[in-house]
C-alpha positions as a Python dict, from the first residue, in 0.01 Angstrom:
ca = {
    (1, 'X'): (0, 0, 0),
    (2, 'X'): (193, 248, -160),
    (3, 'X'): (-69, 497, -327),
    (4, 'X'): (82, 702, -629),
    (5, 'X'): (-8, 1039, -615),
    (6, 'X'): (42, 1368, -825),
    (7, 'X'): (-18, 1745, -753),
    (8, 'X'): (-114, 1991, -1035),
    (9, 'X'): (-306, 2320, -1072),
    (10, 'X'): (-297, 2626, -825),
    (11, 'X'): (-83, 2617, -545),
    (12, 'X'): (-296, 2848, -350),
    (13, 'X'): (-626, 2693, -450),
    (14, 'X'): (-850, 2485, -243),
    (15, 'X'): (-755, 2094, -263),
    (16, 'X'): (-955, 1902, -489),
    (17, 'X'): (-866, 1514, -424),
    (18, 'X'): (-956, 1295, -741),
    (19, 'X'): (-1038, 941, -698),
    (20, 'X'): (-1066, 720, -1007),
    (21, 'X'): (-1287, 416, -1108),
    (22, 'X'): (-1180, 57, -1106),
    (23, 'X'): (-967, -7, -1423),
    (24, 'X'): (-878, 347, -1501),
    (25, 'X'): (-592, 610, -1374),
    (26, 'X'): (-608, 961, -1315),
    (27, 'X'): (-584, 1006, -1693),
    (28, 'X'): (-982, 963, -1687),
    (29, 'X'): (-990, 1319, -1554),
    (30, 'X'): (-796, 1437, -1867),
    (31, 'X'): (-1103, 1641, -1993),
    (32, 'X'): (-1162, 1826, -1666),
    (33, 'X'): (-814, 1923, -1568),
    (34, 'X'): (-766, 2214, -1778),
    (35, 'X'): (-1090, 2401, -1626),
    (36, 'X'): (-1027, 2263, -1286),
    (37, 'X'): (-685, 2338, -1285),
    (38, 'X'): (-757, 2710, -1283),
    (39, 'X'): (-915, 2707, -949),
    (40, 'X'): (-831, 2433, -754),
    (41, 'X'): (-479, 2255, -602),
    (42, 'X'): (-530, 1911, -757),
    (43, 'X'): (-414, 1585, -561),
    (44, 'X'): (-491, 1270, -820),
    (45, 'X'): (-458, 969, -618),
    (46, 'X'): (-418, 624, -785),
    (47, 'X'): (-581, 269, -635),
    (48, 'X'): (-349, -6, -561),
    (49, 'X'): (-243, -161, -875),
    (50, 'X'): (-375, 128, -1073),
    (51, 'X'): (-188, 436, -1232),
    (52, 'X'): (147, 340, -1079),
    (53, 'X'): (32, 242, -706),
    (54, 'X'): (210, -62, -573),
    (55, 'X'): (-32, -340, -488),
    (56, 'X'): (2, -470, -147),
    (57, 'X'): (-103, -830, -2),
    (58, 'X'): (-490, -869, -8),
    (59, 'X'): (-758, -899, 83),
    (60, 'X'): (-853, -564, -14),
    (61, 'X'): (-1172, -369, 151),
    (62, 'X'): (-1332, -46, 111),
    (63, 'X'): (-1230, 44, 464),
    (64, 'X'): (-884, -59, 397),
    (65, 'X'): (-867, 162, 70),
    (66, 'X'): (-1048, 473, 263),
    (67, 'X'): (-783, 438, 532),
    (68, 'X'): (-482, 449, 314),
    (69, 'X'): (-612, 740, 148),
    (70, 'X'): (-634, 965, 521),
    (71, 'X'): (-306, 806, 552),
    (72, 'X'): (-172, 974, 240),
    (73, 'X'): (-373, 1296, 334),
    (74, 'X'): (-175, 1306, 688),
    (75, 'X'): (157, 1231, 515),
    (76, 'X'): (110, 1528, 290),
    (77, 'X'): (-31, 1761, 533),
    (78, 'X'): (-350, 1793, 367),
    (79, 'X'): (-615, 1907, 636),
    (80, 'X'): (-984, 1935, 473),
    (81, 'X'): (-997, 1889, 130),
    (82, 'X'): (-1251, 1839, -140),
    (83, 'X'): (-1312, 1491, -311),
    (84, 'X'): (-1445, 1393, -624),
    (85, 'X'): (-1484, 1020, -673),
    (86, 'X'): (-1645, 820, -966),
    (87, 'X'): (-1743, 465, -910),
    (88, 'X'): (-1482, 293, -680),
    (89, 'X'): (-1332, 631, -643),
    (90, 'X'): (-1700, 758, -516),
    (91, 'X'): (-1698, 491, -266),
    (92, 'X'): (-1366, 564, -124),
    (93, 'X'): (-1468, 914, -112),
    (94, 'X'): (-1786, 816, 82),
    (95, 'X'): (-1627, 634, 360),
    (96, 'X'): (-1361, 889, 417),
    (97, 'X'): (-1659, 1160, 438),
    (98, 'X'): (-1849, 935, 681),
    (99, 'X'): (-1569, 801, 883),
    (100, 'X'): (-1386, 1152, 910),
    (101, 'X'): (-1630, 1425, 845),
    (102, 'X'): (-1369, 1685, 935),
    (103, 'X'): (-1121, 1595, 656),
    (104, 'X'): (-1372, 1678, 362),
    (105, 'X'): (-1535, 1992, 337),
    (106, 'X'): (-1733, 1902, -25),
    (107, 'X'): (-1781, 1591, -173),
    (108, 'X'): (-1878, 1464, -536),
    (109, 'X'): (-2022, 1110, -581),
    (110, 'X'): (-2043, 1008, -953),
    (111, 'X'): (-2190, 680, -1088),
    (112, 'X'): (-2122, 495, -755),
    (113, 'X'): (-2318, 311, -474),
    (114, 'X'): (-2308, 215, -125),
    (115, 'X'): (-2355, -130, -210),
    (116, 'X'): (-2298, -318, -554),
    (117, 'X'): (-2444, -679, -563),
    (118, 'X'): (-2321, -977, -585),
    (119, 'X'): (-1998, -1035, -411),
    (120, 'X'): (-2009, -1377, -604),
    (121, 'X'): (-2014, -1187, -936),
    (122, 'X'): (-1738, -938, -803),
    (123, 'X'): (-1529, -1262, -706),
    (124, 'X'): (-1565, -1433, -1012),
    (125, 'X'): (-1462, -1107, -1215),
    (126, 'X'): (-1137, -1147, -1000),
    (127, 'X'): (-1072, -1478, -1055),
    (128, 'X'): (-1076, -1430, -1446),
    (129, 'X'): (-873, -1151, -1435),
    (130, 'X'): (-624, -1356, -1233),
    (131, 'X'): (-667, -1674, -1461),
    (132, 'X'): (-573, -1458, -1778),
    (133, 'X'): (-307, -1244, -1614),
    (134, 'X'): (-460, -925, -1767),
    (135, 'X'): (-763, -661, -1719),
    (136, 'X'): (-741, -676, -2100),
    (137, 'X'): (-987, -985, -2109),
    (138, 'X'): (-1270, -768, -1989),
    (139, 'X'): (-1223, -466, -2202),
    (140, 'X'): (-1510, -503, -2471),
    (141, 'X'): (-1740, -590, -2173),
    (142, 'X'): (-1596, -288, -1956),
    (143, 'X'): (-1642, -26, -2267),
    (144, 'X'): (-2000, -173, -2343),
    (145, 'X'): (-2104, -47, -1980),
    (146, 'X'): (-1897, 257, -1962),
    (147, 'X'): (-2014, 418, -2285),
    (148, 'X'): (-2320, 422, -2504),
    (149, 'X'): (-2275, 284, -2855),
    (150, 'X'): (-2337, 617, -2995),
    (151, 'X'): (-2062, 772, -2803),
    (152, 'X'): (-1818, 520, -2912),
    (153, 'X'): (-1890, 572, -3251),
    (154, 'X'): (-1881, 942, -3249),
    (155, 'X'): (-1556, 941, -3049),
    (156, 'X'): (-1367, 624, -3108),
    (157, 'X'): (-1074, 829, -2935),
    (158, 'X'): (-1220, 830, -2604),
    (159, 'X'): (-1238, 432, -2629),
    (160, 'X'): (-900, 376, -2721),
    (161, 'X'): (-762, 623, -2413),
    (162, 'X'): (-982, 376, -2181),
    (163, 'X'): (-855, 68, -2331),
    (164, 'X'): (-494, 210, -2244),
    (165, 'X'): (-570, 264, -1895),
    (166, 'X'): (-721, -80, -1889),
    (167, 'X'): (-433, -257, -2030),
    (168, 'X'): (-187, -90, -1753),
    (169, 'X'): (-408, -216, -1485),
    (170, 'X'): (-239, -469, -1269),
    (171, 'X'): (-454, -770, -1257),
    (172, 'X'): (-400, -875, -873),
    (173, 'X'): (-450, -504, -783),
    (174, 'X'): (-766, -484, -997),
    (175, 'X'): (-889, -800, -873),
    (176, 'X'): (-845, -712, -502),
    (177, 'X'): (-1051, -385, -546),
    (178, 'X'): (-1311, -602, -732),
    (179, 'X'): (-1334, -802, -401),
    (180, 'X'): (-1334, -511, -202),
    (181, 'X'): (-1640, -351, -395),
    (182, 'X'): (-1803, -681, -360),
    (183, 'X'): (-1760, -705, 26),
    (184, 'X'): (-1851, -363, 93),
    (185, 'X'): (-2205, -277, 224),
    (186, 'X'): (-2212, 98, 359),
    (187, 'X'): (-2593, 97, 371),
    (188, 'X'): (-2714, 289, 696),
    (189, 'X'): (-2345, 423, 766),
    (190, 'X'): (-2334, 774, 604),
    (191, 'X'): (-2536, 978, 830),
    (192, 'X'): (-2223, 1114, 959),
    (193, 'X'): (-2135, 1314, 645),
    (194, 'X'): (-2130, 1686, 696),
    (195, 'X'): (-1991, 1779, 384),
    (196, 'X'): (-2178, 1935, 103),
    (197, 'X'): (-2228, 1652, -137),
    (198, 'X'): (-2344, 1627, -486),
    (199, 'X'): (-2470, 1299, -653),
    (200, 'X'): (-2415, 1263, -1031),
    (201, 'X'): (-2553, 952, -1248),
    (202, 'X'): (-2533, 895, -1602),
    (203, 'X'): (-2898, 867, -1760),
    (204, 'X'): (-2785, 571, -1933),
    (205, 'X'): (-2537, 397, -1695),
    (206, 'X'): (-2627, 14, -1643),
    (207, 'X'): (-2380, -35, -1376),
    (208, 'X'): (-2544, 245, -1096),
    (209, 'X'): (-2845, 355, -1266),
    (210, 'X'): (-3013, 691, -1162),
    (211, 'X'): (-3268, 460, -989),
    (212, 'X'): (-2984, 317, -769),
    (213, 'X'): (-2803, 638, -711),
    (214, 'X'): (-3113, 823, -633),
    (215, 'X'): (-3112, 624, -296),
    (216, 'X'): (-2802, 805, -204),
    (217, 'X'): (-3007, 1131, -148),
    (218, 'X'): (-3171, 948, 172),
    (219, 'X'): (-2835, 802, 303),
    (220, 'X'): (-2626, 1137, 266),
    (221, 'X'): (-2753, 1437, 462),
    (222, 'X'): (-2872, 1739, 249),
    (223, 'X'): (-2697, 1579, -52),
    (224, 'X'): (-2841, 1698, -414),
    (225, 'X'): (-2875, 1513, -733),
    (226, 'X'): (-2774, 1571, -1079),
    (227, 'X'): (-2837, 1319, -1401),
    (228, 'X'): (-2624, 1412, -1699),
    (229, 'X'): (-2827, 1288, -2022),
    (230, 'X'): (-2658, 1050, -2279),
    (231, 'X'): (-2411, 909, -2015),
    (232, 'X'): (-2339, 572, -1948),
    (233, 'X'): (-2081, 462, -1616),
    (234, 'X'): (-1791, 704, -1721),
    (235, 'X'): (-2047, 1029, -1701),
    (236, 'X'): (-1740, 1269, -1695),
    (237, 'X'): (-1591, 1157, -2040),
    (238, 'X'): (-1965, 1169, -2175),
    (239, 'X'): (-2025, 1487, -2082),
    (240, 'X'): (-1729, 1629, -1983),
    (241, 'X'): (-1813, 2016, -1979),
    (242, 'X'): (-2142, 1953, -1780),
    (243, 'X'): (-1963, 1752, -1531),
    (244, 'X'): (-1644, 1968, -1503),
    (245, 'X'): (-1872, 2268, -1422),
    (246, 'X'): (-2117, 2079, -1191),
    (247, 'X'): (-1831, 2007, -984),
    (248, 'X'): (-1686, 2331, -987),
    (249, 'X'): (-2021, 2523, -908),
    (250, 'X'): (-2109, 2278, -640),
    (251, 'X'): (-1767, 2306, -436),
    (252, 'X'): (-1701, 2640, -516),
    (253, 'X'): (-2051, 2826, -581),
    (254, 'X'): (-2157, 2946, -931),
    (255, 'X'): (-1969, 3277, -1049),
    (256, 'X'): (-2278, 3466, -947),
    (257, 'X'): (-2276, 3326, -616),
    (258, 'X'): (-1882, 3363, -552),
    (259, 'X'): (-1919, 3738, -693),
    (260, 'X'): (-2190, 3823, -471),
    (261, 'X'): (-2038, 3684, -133),
    (262, 'X'): (-1669, 3844, -229),
    (263, 'X'): (-1843, 4158, -310),
    (264, 'X'): (-1971, 4185, 2),
    (265, 'X'): (-1650, 4063, 188),
    (266, 'X'): (-1457, 4332, 4),
    (267, 'X'): (-1662, 4669, -51),
    (268, 'X'): (-1906, 4602, 242),
    (269, 'X'): (-2274, 4514, 264),
    (270, 'X'): (-2389, 4894, 257),
    (271, 'X'): (-2229, 4974, -79),
    (272, 'X'): (-2385, 4640, -212),
    (273, 'X'): (-2721, 4717, -82),
    (274, 'X'): (-2732, 5087, -203),
    (275, 'X'): (-2582, 4915, -543),
    (276, 'X'): (-2853, 4631, -569),
    (277, 'X'): (-3134, 4903, -494),
    (278, 'X'): (-3033, 5087, -772),
    (279, 'X'): (-3070, 4769, -995),
    (280, 'X'): (-3331, 4836, -1261),
    (281, 'X'): (-3382, 4741, -1630),
    (282, 'X'): (-3134, 4992, -1756),
    (283, 'X'): (-2845, 4868, -1534),
    (284, 'X'): (-2898, 4519, -1448),
    (285, 'X'): (-2710, 4348, -1735),
    (286, 'X'): (-2419, 4543, -1626),
    (287, 'X'): (-2438, 4497, -1243),
    (288, 'X'): (-2464, 4117, -1328),
    (289, 'X'): (-2174, 4134, -1572),
    (290, 'X'): (-1938, 4290, -1287),
    (291, 'X'): (-2068, 4074, -1033),
    (292, 'X'): (-2013, 3747, -1258),
    (293, 'X'): (-1704, 3863, -1426),
    (294, 'X'): (-1497, 4089, -1211),
    (295, 'X'): (-1589, 3935, -866),
    (296, 'X'): (-1705, 3593, -940),
    (297, 'X'): (-1428, 3509, -1178),
    (298, 'X'): (-1120, 3732, -1165),
    (299, 'X'): (-1096, 3780, -807),
    (300, 'X'): (-1192, 3440, -704),
    (301, 'X'): (-893, 3319, -882),
    (302, 'X'): (-673, 3149, -628),
    (303, 'X'): (-331, 3239, -828),
    (304, 'X'): (-321, 3561, -594),
    (305, 'X'): (-439, 3632, -249),
    (306, 'X'): (-710, 3913, -174),
    (307, 'X'): (-432, 4134, -54),
    (308, 'X'): (-225, 4127, -359),
    (309, 'X'): (-527, 4198, -570),
    (310, 'X'): (-639, 4499, -378),
    (311, 'X'): (-276, 4650, -424),
    (312, 'X'): (-278, 4584, -778),
    (313, 'X'): (-626, 4737, -787),
    (314, 'X'): (-518, 5030, -614),
    (315, 'X'): (-191, 5092, -820),
    (316, 'X'): (-419, 5072, -1135),
    (317, 'X'): (-714, 5306, -1025),
    (318, 'X'): (-447, 5563, -926),
    (319, 'X'): (-240, 5575, -1196),
    (320, 'X'): (-561, 5580, -1416),
    (321, 'X'): (-731, 5838, -1245),
    (322, 'X'): (-1036, 5669, -1124),
    (323, 'X'): (-1113, 5846, -816),
    (324, 'X'): (-1451, 5725, -719),
    (325, 'X'): (-1352, 5369, -751),
    (326, 'X'): (-1025, 5433, -568),
    (327, 'X'): (-1193, 5547, -268),
    (328, 'X'): (-1382, 5225, -276),
    (329, 'X'): (-1081, 5013, -291),
    (330, 'X'): (-890, 5146, -42),
    (331, 'X'): (-1172, 5058, 210),
    (332, 'X'): (-1183, 4711, 35),
    (333, 'X'): (-825, 4682, 60),
    (334, 'X'): (-829, 4743, 470),
    (335, 'X'): (-1100, 4495, 482),
    (336, 'X'): (-864, 4276, 300),
    (337, 'X'): (-635, 4320, 545),
    (338, 'X'): (-373, 4602, 405),
    (339, 'X'): (-248, 4850, 693),
    (340, 'X'): (-246, 5205, 604),
    (341, 'X'): (147, 5226, 576),
    (342, 'X'): (131, 4942, 311),
    (343, 'X'): (-146, 5173, 107),
    (344, 'X'): (109, 5449, 133),
    (345, 'X'): (371, 5238, -6),
    (346, 'X'): (150, 5129, -298),
    (347, 'X'): (85, 5496, -382),
    (348, 'X'): (433, 5590, -346),
    (349, 'X'): (554, 5302, -596),
    (350, 'X'): (265, 5406, -821),
    (351, 'X'): (414, 5802, -837),
    (352, 'X'): (740, 5639, -1014),
    (353, 'X'): (534, 5462, -1291),
    (354, 'X'): (219, 5679, -1319),
    (355, 'X'): (328, 5974, -1245),
    (356, 'X'): (342, 6238, -902),
    (357, 'X'): (40, 6434, -984),
    (358, 'X'): (-182, 6110, -1001),
    (359, 'X'): (-15, 5965, -683),
    (360, 'X'): (-77, 6279, -525),
    (361, 'X'): (-440, 6306, -597),
    (362, 'X'): (-451, 5936, -499),
    (363, 'X'): (-292, 6006, -174),
    (364, 'X'): (-555, 6244, -65),
    (365, 'X'): (-851, 6040, -161),
    (366, 'X'): (-679, 5744, 3),
    (367, 'X'): (-629, 5960, 338),
    (368, 'X'): (-1039, 6041, 332),
    (369, 'X'): (-1115, 5678, 261),
    (370, 'X'): (-909, 5570, 545),
    (371, 'X'): (-1032, 5829, 802),
    (372, 'X'): (-1409, 5736, 686),
    (373, 'X'): (-1301, 5375, 740),
    (374, 'X'): (-1162, 5411, 1086),
    (375, 'X'): (-1457, 5628, 1201),
    (376, 'X'): (-1735, 5394, 1080),
    (377, 'X'): (-1571, 5105, 1312),
    (378, 'X'): (-1549, 4849, 1021),
}
């Protein structure tokens, strides 16, 4: 098989592999891409016969589709990745995570299952598509399963976008993937998954209803479960913001969680412990604001590494004369891997653009901070 793929998002971010549902393409993630592109290096992969991927000789199996994805990851030099897959994409993601647990760091399985009877019904669907030479013959039936009537009436554009994806699917590739789903039975095979796993269901999904998907919690060790209201099979298109946020928070942690972790990494446990002990009704909102927005949002963005952010921070604090914060962040810069020589270069550079007096004071403060850091043995 020749799988089509594309990269987008942050060059330095964690890799998030997106795997589509049967009959769609990576366009199905369009409503999530803006948010995810700020945090992840996104690798969108198309199934055979979908979204520009070639179709190989059948029969297709989930094992084969999963094996092709692993081969593509090898070809691209991707090590441990995050995977988010919906429906067929979720099946492939579970297969890879169970057979190659070291290759999947985080996993999101949406509107999917380890077993979808009956095999005969999937063969019949494949034959209908082959006989008509187009997936369009199923379009009305698919839309009825993928969206609620309320959603289609309120947002007819989403139906048109999905119909365009369906019409582009290669009939033989689609039929082969139908047969792969029909023959699939991964029950009892997922205990090897070590990735942190989130299972997402659509409350009104007739294909993989919540009652079916909750069974995945016993199949996948330590998995968690989320049901999105007013959503059918393509739950990410019914609840785009909630879906995007759930995936991001699962894979990266919430802004509060990310902020607390990074704050301790950069500023050190003693400082954060002192700050937490000082928390009261007066300053609690401000501490939360800094933790979530400064540390959990800006500092954790993948566009700059932490060393670079420390250099920018030191230069700004020196130029603005924020001496208490400067001392704190000089120590943080050392924790982030800067050397004392590099810190001196930052302050020398600051003298040209922020003024010699400001830099002169900053050198004295930095010298003291470096001495204290070295004496503490951190």
